[in-house]
mmCIF file of C-alpha atoms in Angstrom:
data_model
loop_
_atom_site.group_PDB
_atom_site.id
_atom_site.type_symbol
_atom_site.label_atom_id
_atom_site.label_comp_id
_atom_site.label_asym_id
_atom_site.label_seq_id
_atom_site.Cartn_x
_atom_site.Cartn_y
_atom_site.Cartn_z
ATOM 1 C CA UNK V 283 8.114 -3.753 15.221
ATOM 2 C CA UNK V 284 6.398 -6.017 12.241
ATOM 3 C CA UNK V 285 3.241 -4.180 13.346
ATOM 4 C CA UNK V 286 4.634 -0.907 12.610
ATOM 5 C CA UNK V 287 6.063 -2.219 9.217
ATOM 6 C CA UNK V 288 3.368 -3.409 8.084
ATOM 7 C CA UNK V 289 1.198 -0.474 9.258
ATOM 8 C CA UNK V 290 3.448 2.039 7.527
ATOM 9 C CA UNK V 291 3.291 0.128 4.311
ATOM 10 C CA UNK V 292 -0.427 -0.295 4.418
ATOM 11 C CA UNK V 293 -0.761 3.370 5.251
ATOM 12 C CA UNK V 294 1.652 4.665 3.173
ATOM 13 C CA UNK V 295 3.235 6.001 5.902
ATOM 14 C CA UNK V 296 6.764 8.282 5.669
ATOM 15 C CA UNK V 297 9.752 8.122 8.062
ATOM 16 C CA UNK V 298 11.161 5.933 10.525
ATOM 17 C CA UNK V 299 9.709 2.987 12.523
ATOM 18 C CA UNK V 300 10.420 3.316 15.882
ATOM 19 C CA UNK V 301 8.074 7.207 15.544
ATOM 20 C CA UNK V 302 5.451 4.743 13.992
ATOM 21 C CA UNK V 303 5.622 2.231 16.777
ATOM 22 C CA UNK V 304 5.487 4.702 19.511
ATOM 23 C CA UNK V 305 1.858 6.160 17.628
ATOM 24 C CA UNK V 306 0.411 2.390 17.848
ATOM 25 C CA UNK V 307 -2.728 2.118 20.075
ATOM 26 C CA UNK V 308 -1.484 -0.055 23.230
ATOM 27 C CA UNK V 309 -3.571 -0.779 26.131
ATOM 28 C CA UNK V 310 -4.275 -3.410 28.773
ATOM 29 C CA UNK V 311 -6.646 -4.934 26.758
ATOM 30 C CA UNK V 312 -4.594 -5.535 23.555
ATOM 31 C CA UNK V 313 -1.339 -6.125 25.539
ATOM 32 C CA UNK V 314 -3.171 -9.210 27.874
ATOM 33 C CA UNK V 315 -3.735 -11.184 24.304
ATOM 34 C CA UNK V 316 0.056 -12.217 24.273
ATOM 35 C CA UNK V 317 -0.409 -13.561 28.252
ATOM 36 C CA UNK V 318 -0.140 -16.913 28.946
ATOM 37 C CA UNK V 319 -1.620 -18.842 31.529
ATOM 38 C CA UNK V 320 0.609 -19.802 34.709
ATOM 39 C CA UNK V 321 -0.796 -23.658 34.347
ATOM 40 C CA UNK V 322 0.369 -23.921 30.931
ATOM 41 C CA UNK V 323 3.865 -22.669 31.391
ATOM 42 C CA UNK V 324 3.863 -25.520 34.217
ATOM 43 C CA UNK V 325 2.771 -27.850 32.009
ATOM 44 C CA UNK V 326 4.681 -26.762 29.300
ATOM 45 C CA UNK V 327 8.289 -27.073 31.411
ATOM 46 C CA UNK V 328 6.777 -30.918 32.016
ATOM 47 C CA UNK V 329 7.042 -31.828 28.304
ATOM 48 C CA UNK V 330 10.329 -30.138 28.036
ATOM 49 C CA UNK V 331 11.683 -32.212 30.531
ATOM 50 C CA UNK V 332 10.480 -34.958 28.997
ATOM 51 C CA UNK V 333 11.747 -34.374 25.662
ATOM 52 C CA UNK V 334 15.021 -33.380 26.871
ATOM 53 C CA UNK V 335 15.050 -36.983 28.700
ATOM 54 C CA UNK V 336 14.370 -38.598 25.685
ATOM 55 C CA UNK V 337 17.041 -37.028 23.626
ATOM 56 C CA UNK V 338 19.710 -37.809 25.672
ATOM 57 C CA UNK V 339 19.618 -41.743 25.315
ATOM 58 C CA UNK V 340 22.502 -43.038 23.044
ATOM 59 C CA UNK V 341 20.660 -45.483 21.128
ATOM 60 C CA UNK V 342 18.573 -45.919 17.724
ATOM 61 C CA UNK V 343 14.849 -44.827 18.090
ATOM 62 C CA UNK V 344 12.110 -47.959 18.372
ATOM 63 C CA UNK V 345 8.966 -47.754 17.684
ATOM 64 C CA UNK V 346 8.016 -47.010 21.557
ATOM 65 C CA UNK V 347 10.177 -44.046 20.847
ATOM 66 C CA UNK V 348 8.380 -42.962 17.916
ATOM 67 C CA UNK V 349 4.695 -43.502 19.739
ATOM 68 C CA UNK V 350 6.492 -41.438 22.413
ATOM 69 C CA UNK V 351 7.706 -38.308 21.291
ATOM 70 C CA UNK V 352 4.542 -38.352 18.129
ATOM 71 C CA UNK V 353 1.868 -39.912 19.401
ATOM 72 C CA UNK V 354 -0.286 -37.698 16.895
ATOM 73 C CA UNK V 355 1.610 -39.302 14.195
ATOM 74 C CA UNK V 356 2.306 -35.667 12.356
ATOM 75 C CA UNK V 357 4.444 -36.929 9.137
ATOM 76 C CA UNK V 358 6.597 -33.959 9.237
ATOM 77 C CA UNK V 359 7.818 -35.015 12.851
ATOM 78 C CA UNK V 360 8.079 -38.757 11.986
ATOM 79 C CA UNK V 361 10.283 -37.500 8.821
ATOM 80 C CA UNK V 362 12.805 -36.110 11.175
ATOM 81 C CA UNK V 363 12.745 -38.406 13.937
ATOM 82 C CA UNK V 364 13.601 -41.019 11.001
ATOM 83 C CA UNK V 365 16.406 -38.628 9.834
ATOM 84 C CA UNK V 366 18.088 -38.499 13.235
ATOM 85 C CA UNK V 367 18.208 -42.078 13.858
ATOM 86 C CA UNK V 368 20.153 -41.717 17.200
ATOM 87 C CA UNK V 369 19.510 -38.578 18.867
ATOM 88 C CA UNK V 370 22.793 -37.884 20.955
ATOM 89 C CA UNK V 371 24.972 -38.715 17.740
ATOM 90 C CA UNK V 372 23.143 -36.444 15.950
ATOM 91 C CA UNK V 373 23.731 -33.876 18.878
ATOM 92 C CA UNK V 374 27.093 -34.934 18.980
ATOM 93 C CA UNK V 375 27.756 -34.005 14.768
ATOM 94 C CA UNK V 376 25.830 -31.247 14.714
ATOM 95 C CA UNK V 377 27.985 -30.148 17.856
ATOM 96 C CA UNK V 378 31.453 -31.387 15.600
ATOM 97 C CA UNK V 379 30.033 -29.281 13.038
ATOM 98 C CA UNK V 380 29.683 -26.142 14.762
ATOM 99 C CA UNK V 381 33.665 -26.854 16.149
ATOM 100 C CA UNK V 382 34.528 -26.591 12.703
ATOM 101 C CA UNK V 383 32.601 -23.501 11.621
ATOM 102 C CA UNK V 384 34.267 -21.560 14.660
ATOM 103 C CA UNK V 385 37.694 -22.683 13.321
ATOM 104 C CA UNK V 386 37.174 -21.233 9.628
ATOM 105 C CA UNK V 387 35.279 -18.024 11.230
ATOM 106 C CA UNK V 388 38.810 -17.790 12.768
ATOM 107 C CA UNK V 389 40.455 -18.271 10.082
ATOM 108 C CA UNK V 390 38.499 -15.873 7.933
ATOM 109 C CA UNK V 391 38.361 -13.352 10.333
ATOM 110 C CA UNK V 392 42.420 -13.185 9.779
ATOM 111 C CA UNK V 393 41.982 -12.869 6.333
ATOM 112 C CA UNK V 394 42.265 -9.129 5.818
ATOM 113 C CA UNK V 395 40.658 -9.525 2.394
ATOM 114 C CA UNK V 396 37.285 -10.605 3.485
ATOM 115 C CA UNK V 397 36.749 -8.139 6.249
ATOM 116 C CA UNK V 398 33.342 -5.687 6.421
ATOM 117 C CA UNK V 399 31.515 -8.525 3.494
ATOM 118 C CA UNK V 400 28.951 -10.183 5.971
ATOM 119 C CA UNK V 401 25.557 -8.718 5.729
ATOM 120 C CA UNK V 402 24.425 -5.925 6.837
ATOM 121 C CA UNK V 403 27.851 -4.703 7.982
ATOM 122 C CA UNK V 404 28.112 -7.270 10.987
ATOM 123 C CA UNK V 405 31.983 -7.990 12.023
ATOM 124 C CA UNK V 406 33.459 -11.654 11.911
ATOM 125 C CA UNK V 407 34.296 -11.247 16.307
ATOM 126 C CA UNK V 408 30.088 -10.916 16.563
ATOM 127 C CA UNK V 409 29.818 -13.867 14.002
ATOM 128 C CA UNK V 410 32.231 -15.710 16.087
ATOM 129 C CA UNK V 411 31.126 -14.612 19.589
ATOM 130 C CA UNK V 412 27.471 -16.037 18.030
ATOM 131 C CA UNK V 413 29.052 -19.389 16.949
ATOM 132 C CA UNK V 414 30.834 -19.312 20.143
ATOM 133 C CA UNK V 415 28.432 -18.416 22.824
ATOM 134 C CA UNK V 416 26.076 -21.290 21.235
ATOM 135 C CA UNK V 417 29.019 -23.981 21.040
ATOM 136 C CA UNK V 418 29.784 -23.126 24.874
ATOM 137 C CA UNK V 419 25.469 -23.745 25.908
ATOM 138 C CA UNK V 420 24.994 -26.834 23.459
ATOM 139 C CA UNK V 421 26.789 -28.986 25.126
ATOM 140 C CA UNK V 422 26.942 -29.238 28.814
ATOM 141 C CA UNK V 423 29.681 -30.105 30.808
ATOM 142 C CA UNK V 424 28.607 -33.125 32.094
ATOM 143 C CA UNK V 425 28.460 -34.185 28.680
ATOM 144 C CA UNK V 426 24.953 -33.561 27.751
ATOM 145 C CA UNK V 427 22.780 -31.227 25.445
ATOM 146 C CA UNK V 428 20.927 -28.750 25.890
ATOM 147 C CA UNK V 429 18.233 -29.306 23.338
ATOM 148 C CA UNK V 430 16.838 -25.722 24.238
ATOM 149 C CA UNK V 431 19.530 -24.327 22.096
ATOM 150 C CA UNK V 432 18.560 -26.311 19.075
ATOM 151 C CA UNK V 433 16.156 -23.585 17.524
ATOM 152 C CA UNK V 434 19.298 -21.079 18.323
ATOM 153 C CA UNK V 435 21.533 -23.306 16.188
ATOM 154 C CA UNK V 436 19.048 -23.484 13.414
ATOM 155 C CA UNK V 437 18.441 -19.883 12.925
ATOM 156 C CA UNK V 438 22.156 -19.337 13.213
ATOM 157 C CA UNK V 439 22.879 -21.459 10.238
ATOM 158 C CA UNK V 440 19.864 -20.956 8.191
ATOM 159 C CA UNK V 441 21.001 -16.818 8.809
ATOM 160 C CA UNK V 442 24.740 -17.742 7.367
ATOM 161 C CA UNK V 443 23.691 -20.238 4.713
ATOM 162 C CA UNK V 444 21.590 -17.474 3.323
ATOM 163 C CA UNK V 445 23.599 -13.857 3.713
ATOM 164 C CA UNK V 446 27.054 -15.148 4.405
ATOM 165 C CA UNK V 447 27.980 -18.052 2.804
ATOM 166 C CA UNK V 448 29.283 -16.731 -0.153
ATOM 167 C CA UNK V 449 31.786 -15.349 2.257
ATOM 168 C CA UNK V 450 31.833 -18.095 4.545
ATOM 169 C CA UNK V 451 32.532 -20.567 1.829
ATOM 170 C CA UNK V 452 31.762 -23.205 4.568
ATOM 171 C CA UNK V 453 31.730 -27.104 3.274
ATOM 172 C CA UNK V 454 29.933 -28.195 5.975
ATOM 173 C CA UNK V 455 27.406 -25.101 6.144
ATOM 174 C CA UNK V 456 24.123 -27.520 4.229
ATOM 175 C CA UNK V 457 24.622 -30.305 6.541
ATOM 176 C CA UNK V 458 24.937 -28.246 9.490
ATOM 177 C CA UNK V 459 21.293 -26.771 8.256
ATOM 178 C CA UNK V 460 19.797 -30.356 7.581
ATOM 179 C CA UNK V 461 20.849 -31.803 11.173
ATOM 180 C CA UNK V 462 19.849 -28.479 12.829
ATOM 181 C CA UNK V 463 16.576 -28.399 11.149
ATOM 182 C CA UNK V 464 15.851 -32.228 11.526
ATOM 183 C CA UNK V 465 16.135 -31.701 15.159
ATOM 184 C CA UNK V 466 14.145 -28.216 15.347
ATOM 185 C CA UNK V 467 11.170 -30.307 13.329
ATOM 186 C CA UNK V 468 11.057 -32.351 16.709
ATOM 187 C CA UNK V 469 11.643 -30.519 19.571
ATOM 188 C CA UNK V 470 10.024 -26.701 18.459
ATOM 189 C CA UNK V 471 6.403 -28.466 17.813
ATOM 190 C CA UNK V 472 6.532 -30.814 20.506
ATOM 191 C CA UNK V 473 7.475 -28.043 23.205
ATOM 192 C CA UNK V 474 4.104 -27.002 22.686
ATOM 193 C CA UNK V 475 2.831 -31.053 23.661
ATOM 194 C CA UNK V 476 3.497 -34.157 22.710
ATOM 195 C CA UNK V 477 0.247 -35.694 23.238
ATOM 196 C CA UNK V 478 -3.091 -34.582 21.929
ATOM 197 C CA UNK V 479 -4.636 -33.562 25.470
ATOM 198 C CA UNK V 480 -1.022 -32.365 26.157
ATOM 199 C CA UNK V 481 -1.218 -30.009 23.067
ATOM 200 C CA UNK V 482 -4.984 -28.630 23.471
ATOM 201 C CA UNK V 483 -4.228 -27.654 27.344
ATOM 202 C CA UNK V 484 -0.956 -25.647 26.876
ATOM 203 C CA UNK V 485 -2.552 -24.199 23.255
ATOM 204 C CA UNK V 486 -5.903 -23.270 25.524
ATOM 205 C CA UNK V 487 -3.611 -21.633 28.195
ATOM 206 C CA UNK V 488 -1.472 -19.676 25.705
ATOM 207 C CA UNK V 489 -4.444 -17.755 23.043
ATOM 208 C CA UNK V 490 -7.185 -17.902 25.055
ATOM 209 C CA UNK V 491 -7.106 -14.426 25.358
ATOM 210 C CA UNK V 492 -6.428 -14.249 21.448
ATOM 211 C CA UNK V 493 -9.467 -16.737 20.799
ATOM 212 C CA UNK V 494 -11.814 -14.406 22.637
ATOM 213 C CA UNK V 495 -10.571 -11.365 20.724
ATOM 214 C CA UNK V 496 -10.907 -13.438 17.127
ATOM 215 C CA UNK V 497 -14.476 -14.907 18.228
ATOM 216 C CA UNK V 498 -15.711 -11.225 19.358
ATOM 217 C CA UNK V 499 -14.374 -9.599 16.022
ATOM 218 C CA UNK V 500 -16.345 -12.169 14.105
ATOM 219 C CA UNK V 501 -19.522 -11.875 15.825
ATOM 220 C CA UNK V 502 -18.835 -7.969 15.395
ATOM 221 C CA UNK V 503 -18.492 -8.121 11.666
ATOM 222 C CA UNK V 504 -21.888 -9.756 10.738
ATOM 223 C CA UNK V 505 -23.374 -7.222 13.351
ATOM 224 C CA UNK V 506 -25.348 -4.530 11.064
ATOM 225 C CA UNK V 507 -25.187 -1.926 14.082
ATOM 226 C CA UNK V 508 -21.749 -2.018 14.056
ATOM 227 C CA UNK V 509 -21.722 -0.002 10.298
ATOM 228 C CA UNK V 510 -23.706 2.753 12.414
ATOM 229 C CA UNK V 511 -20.663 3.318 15.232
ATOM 230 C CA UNK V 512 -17.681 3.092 13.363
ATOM 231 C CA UNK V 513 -15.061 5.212 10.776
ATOM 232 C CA UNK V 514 -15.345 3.477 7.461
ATOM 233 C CA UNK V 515 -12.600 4.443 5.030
ATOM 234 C CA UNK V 516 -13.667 3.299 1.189
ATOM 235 C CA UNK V 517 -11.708 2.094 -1.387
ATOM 236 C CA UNK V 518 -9.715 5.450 -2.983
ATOM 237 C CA UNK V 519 -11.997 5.509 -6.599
ATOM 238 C CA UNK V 520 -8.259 5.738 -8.416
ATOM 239 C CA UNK V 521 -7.519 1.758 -6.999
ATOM 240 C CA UNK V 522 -11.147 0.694 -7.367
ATOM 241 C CA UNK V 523 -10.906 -0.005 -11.551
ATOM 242 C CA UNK V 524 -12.222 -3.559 -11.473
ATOM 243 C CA UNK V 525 -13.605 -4.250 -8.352
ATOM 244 C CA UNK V 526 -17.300 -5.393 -8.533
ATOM 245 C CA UNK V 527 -18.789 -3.841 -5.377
ATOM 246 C CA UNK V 528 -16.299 -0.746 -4.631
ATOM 247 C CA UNK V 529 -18.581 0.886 -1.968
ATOM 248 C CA UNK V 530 -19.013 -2.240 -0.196
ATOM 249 C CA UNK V 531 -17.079 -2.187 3.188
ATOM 250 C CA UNK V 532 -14.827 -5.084 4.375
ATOM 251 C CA UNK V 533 -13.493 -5.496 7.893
ATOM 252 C CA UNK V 534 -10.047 -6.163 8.616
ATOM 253 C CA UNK V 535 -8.479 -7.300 11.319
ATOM 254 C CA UNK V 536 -4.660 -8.034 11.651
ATOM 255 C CA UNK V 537 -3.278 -9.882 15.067
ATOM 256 C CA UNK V 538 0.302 -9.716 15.118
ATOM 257 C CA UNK V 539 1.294 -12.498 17.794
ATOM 258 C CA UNK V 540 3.976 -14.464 18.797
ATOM 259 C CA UNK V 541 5.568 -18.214 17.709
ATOM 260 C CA UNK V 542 3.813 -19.416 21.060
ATOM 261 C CA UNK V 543 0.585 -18.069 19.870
ATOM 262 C CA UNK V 544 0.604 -19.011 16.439
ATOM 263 C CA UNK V 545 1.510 -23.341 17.021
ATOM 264 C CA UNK V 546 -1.137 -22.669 19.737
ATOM 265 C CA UNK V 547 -3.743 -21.197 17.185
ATOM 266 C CA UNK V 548 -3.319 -23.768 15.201
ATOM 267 C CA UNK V 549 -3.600 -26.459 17.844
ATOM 268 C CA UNK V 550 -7.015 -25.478 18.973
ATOM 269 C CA UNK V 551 -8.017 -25.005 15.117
ATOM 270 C CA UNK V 552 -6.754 -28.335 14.396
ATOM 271 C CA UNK V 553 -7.665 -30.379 17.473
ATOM 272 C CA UNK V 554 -10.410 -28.225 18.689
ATOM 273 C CA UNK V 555 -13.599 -30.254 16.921
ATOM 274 C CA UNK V 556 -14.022 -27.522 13.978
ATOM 275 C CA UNK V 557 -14.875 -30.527 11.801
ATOM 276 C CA UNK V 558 -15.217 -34.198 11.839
ATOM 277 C CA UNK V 559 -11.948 -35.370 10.197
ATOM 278 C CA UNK V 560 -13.653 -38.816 9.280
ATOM 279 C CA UNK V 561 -16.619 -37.286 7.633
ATOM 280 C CA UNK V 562 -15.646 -34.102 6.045
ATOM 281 C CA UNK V 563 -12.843 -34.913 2.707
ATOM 282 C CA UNK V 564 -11.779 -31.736 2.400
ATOM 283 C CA UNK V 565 -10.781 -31.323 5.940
ATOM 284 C CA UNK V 566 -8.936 -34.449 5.847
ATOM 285 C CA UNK V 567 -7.016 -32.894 2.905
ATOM 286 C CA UNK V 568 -6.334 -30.284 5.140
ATOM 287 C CA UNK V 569 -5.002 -31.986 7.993
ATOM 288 C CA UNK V 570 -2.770 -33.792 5.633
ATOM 289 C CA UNK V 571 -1.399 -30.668 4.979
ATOM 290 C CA UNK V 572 -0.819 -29.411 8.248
ATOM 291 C CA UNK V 573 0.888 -32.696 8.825
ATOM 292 C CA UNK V 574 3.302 -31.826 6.103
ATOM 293 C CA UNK V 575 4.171 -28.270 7.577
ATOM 294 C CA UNK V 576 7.973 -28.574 9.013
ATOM 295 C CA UNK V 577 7.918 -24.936 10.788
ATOM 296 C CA UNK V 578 6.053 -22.352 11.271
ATOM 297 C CA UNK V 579 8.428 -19.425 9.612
ATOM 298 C CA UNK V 580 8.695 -15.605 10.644
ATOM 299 C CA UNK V 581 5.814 -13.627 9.077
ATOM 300 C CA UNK V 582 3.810 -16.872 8.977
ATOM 301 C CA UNK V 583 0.223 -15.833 8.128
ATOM 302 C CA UNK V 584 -3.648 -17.602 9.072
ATOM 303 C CA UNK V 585 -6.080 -16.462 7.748
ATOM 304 C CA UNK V 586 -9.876 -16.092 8.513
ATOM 305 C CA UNK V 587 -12.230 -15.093 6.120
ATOM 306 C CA UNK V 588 -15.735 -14.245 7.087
ATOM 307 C CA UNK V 589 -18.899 -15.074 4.147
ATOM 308 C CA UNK V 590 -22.460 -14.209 4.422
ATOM 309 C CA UNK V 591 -24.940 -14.862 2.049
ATOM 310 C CA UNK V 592 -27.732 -12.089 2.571
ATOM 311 C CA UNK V 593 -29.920 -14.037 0.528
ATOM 312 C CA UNK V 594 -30.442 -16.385 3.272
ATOM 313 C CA UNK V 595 -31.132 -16.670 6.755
ATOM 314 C CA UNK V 596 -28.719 -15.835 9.504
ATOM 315 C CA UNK V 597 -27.395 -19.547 9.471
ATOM 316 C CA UNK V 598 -25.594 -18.724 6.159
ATOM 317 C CA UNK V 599 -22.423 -17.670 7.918
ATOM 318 C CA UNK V 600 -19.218 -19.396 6.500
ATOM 319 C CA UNK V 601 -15.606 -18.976 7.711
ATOM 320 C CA UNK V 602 -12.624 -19.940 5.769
ATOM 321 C CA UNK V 603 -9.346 -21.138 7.170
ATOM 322 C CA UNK V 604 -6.038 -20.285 4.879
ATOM 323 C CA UNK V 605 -2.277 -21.194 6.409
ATOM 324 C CA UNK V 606 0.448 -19.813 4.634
ATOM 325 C CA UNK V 607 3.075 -22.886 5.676
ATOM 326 C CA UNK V 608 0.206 -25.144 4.354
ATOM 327 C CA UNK V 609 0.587 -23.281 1.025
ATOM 328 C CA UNK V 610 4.974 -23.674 0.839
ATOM 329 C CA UNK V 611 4.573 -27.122 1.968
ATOM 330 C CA UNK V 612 2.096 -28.444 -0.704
ATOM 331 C CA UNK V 613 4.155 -26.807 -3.390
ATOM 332 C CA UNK V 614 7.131 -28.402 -2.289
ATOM 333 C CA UNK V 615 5.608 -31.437 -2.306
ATOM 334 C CA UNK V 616 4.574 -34.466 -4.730
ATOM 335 C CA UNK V 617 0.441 -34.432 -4.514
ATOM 336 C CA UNK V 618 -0.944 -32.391 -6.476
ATOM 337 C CA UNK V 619 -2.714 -29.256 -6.480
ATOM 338 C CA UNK V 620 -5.758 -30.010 -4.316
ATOM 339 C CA UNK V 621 -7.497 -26.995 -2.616
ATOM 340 C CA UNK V 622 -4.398 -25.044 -4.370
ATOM 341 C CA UNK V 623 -2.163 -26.140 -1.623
ATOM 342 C CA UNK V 624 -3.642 -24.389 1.464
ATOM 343 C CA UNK V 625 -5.518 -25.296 4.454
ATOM 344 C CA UNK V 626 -8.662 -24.196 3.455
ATOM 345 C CA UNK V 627 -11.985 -25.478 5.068
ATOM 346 C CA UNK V 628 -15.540 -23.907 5.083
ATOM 347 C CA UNK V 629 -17.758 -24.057 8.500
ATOM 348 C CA UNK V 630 -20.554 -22.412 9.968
ATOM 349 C CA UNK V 631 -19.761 -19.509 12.106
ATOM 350 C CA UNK V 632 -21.738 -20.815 15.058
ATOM 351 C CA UNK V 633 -19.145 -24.156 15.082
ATOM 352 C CA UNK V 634 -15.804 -21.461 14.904
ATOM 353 C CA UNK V 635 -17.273 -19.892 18.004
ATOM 354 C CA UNK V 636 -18.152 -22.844 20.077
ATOM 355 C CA UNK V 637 -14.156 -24.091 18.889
ATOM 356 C CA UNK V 638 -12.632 -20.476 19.562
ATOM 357 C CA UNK V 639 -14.894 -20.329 22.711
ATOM 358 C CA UNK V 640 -16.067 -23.364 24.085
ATOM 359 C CA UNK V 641 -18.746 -23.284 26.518
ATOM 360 C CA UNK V 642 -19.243 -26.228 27.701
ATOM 361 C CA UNK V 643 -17.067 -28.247 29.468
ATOM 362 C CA UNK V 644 -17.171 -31.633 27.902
ATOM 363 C CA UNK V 645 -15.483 -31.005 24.636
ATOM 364 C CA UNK V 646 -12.428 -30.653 26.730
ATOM 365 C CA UNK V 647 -13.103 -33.751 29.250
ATOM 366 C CA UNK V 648 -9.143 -35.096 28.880
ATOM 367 C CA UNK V 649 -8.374 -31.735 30.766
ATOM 368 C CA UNK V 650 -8.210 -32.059 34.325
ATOM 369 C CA UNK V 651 -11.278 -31.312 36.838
ATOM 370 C CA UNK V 652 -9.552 -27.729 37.166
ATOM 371 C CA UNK V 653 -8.871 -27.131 33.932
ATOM 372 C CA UNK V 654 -11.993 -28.086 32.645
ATOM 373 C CA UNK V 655 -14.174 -25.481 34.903
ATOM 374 C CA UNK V 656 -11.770 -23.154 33.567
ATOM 375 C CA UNK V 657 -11.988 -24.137 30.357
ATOM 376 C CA UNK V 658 -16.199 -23.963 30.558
ATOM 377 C CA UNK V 659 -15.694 -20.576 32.118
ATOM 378 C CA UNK V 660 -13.580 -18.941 29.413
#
């Protein structure tokens, strides 16, 4: 559906979505780059096991439990884990909390004065069957949580903090949001690894699929035959006032993916041996950045941009890396504007391929003797 949105804005397409949606070129092909790999999914339920173990001990975290559930030290992680403190108390307020809210939906949802003001027309009984259905899974009844249902909780709130509070009028509504999101910064990122080998095999299992497609498209736009078996549309000479090179012809490609393919994206980019942290400054930077990056919001964007120098020889390929949480994270934070607050790093297009494809089996050694031959294979 944000496909066909953003196709009938691009296009200036008329009438309804669903019309639009129905008109969008689907195939095998294009519908096997959201597939994940059966091993991953195993090794992905693994790590949630683990971190569910972990947040169900009553106690202050130590140091082994910060090692433990970051071992990549990521800052934005460490942040929360330092903001929980203890993480069934935390499950336990955050759970008090949500008691609360149902009580004033109740109460509000009495109040024949306030009925038909939530947004977009929804009714206080949906509002409360939401709060409801969410306080009933949270907490088992053996007295546990079910940290799956965090990242339920936090969109919940963060929907009602910003389209209903001013009906709400809850006074517990912000801290709901902070202890919600302090636990979502832990357990969303880490259900896609905790460790760095942990991380690279479920992100390989998940887009590598998608990494074939991206590493194809780029070998396909420095291709010259390409021009010679394609449509080109041009630039409309009415929108092309101040543009240098109007008749030159850009490719675009736009992957709409899933959450699961995007913190698995970035995993491979970031872990994946693009650069050498150590050596390169500007990567560093970069990384720094990424660190910072709490979530990974709806409509968030990466972008790849393509350079070639036809000046030079064919080894004057560049790629350019752009993250759009990079960018709301530096500006919300208290270092300056270096690289203009994105993720931004500049390598050959021969080292993106060998990251988006590797073929070779010893960048990937810390997988297992399976997963390595498939790795070589893929």
């Amino acid at each position: 559906m944000t496909a066909a949105a953003v196709a009938k804005g691009l296009l200036a397409l008329e009438g309804e979505l669903t019309p639009i949606l129905v008109q969008m070129v689907k195939s095998a092909n294009t519908n096997g780059l959201l597939d994940n790999d059966c091993d991953s999914s195993k090794y992905q339920n693994m790590v949630k096991q683990r971190l569910h173990e972990a947040f169900q001990v009553d106690h202050d975290f130590t140091e082994e439990d910060y090692e433990k559930l970051n071992p990549t030290h990521a800052r934005s992680i460490q942040n929360a884990l330092q903001f929980i403190t203890n993480p069934v108390k935390t499950c336990q307020h955050v759970y008090e909390i949500i008691q609360e809210l149902i009580k004033l939906i109740k109460c509000r949802a009495d109040e024949s004065k306030t009925q038909g003001h939530l947004y977009h027309g929804e009714t206080w009984e949906l509002m409360l069957r939401r709060w409801a259905k969410l306080e009933k899974d949270f907490k088992l009844k053996n007295g546990k949580f079910d940290i799956s249902k965090i990242p339920d909780v936090y969109d919940c709130i963060k929907y009602d903090l910003q389209h209903n509070q001013h009906t709400l009028q809850s006074p517990h509504a912000e801290e709901l949001y902070l202890y919600a999101k302090a636990l979502a910064d832990v357990v969303i990122p880490q259900e896609y690894g905790l460790t760095l080998q942990e991380k690279l095999t479920i992100g390989l299992g998940i887009c590598t699929p998608l990494l074939k497609k991206i590493r194809a498209d780029l070998h396909r736009n420095i291709d010259p035959a390409a021009d010679e078996t394609e449509s080109v549309n041009r630039l409309n000479p009415q929108y092309s006032h101040g543009v240098s090179s109007p008749g030159r012809h850009v490719r675009t490609r736009l992957y709409f993916t899933s959450e699961s393919h995007i913190h698995s994206l970035l995993t491979v980019l970031r872990y994946g041996g693009l650069l050498d942290e150590g050596k390169d400054e500007q990567w560093h930077r970069a990384m720094e950045y990424v660190n910072a990056v709490t979530e990974l919001n709806y409509m968030t964007q990466i972008v790849i941009m393509l350079y070639e120098d036809p000046t030079e020889d064919k080894c004057s390929d560049r790629a350019e890396l752009h993250d759009s949480d990079c960018d709301h994270a530096v500006r919300r934070s208290n270092k300056g504007p270096a690289l203009r607050g994105t993720i931004s790093c500049r390598a050959s297009l021969q080292s993106w391929c060998c990251v988006l494809c590797p073929k070779e089996p010893s960048p990937w050694a810390w997988v297992s003797s399976t997963k390595s031959q498939r790795a070589g294979q893929s």
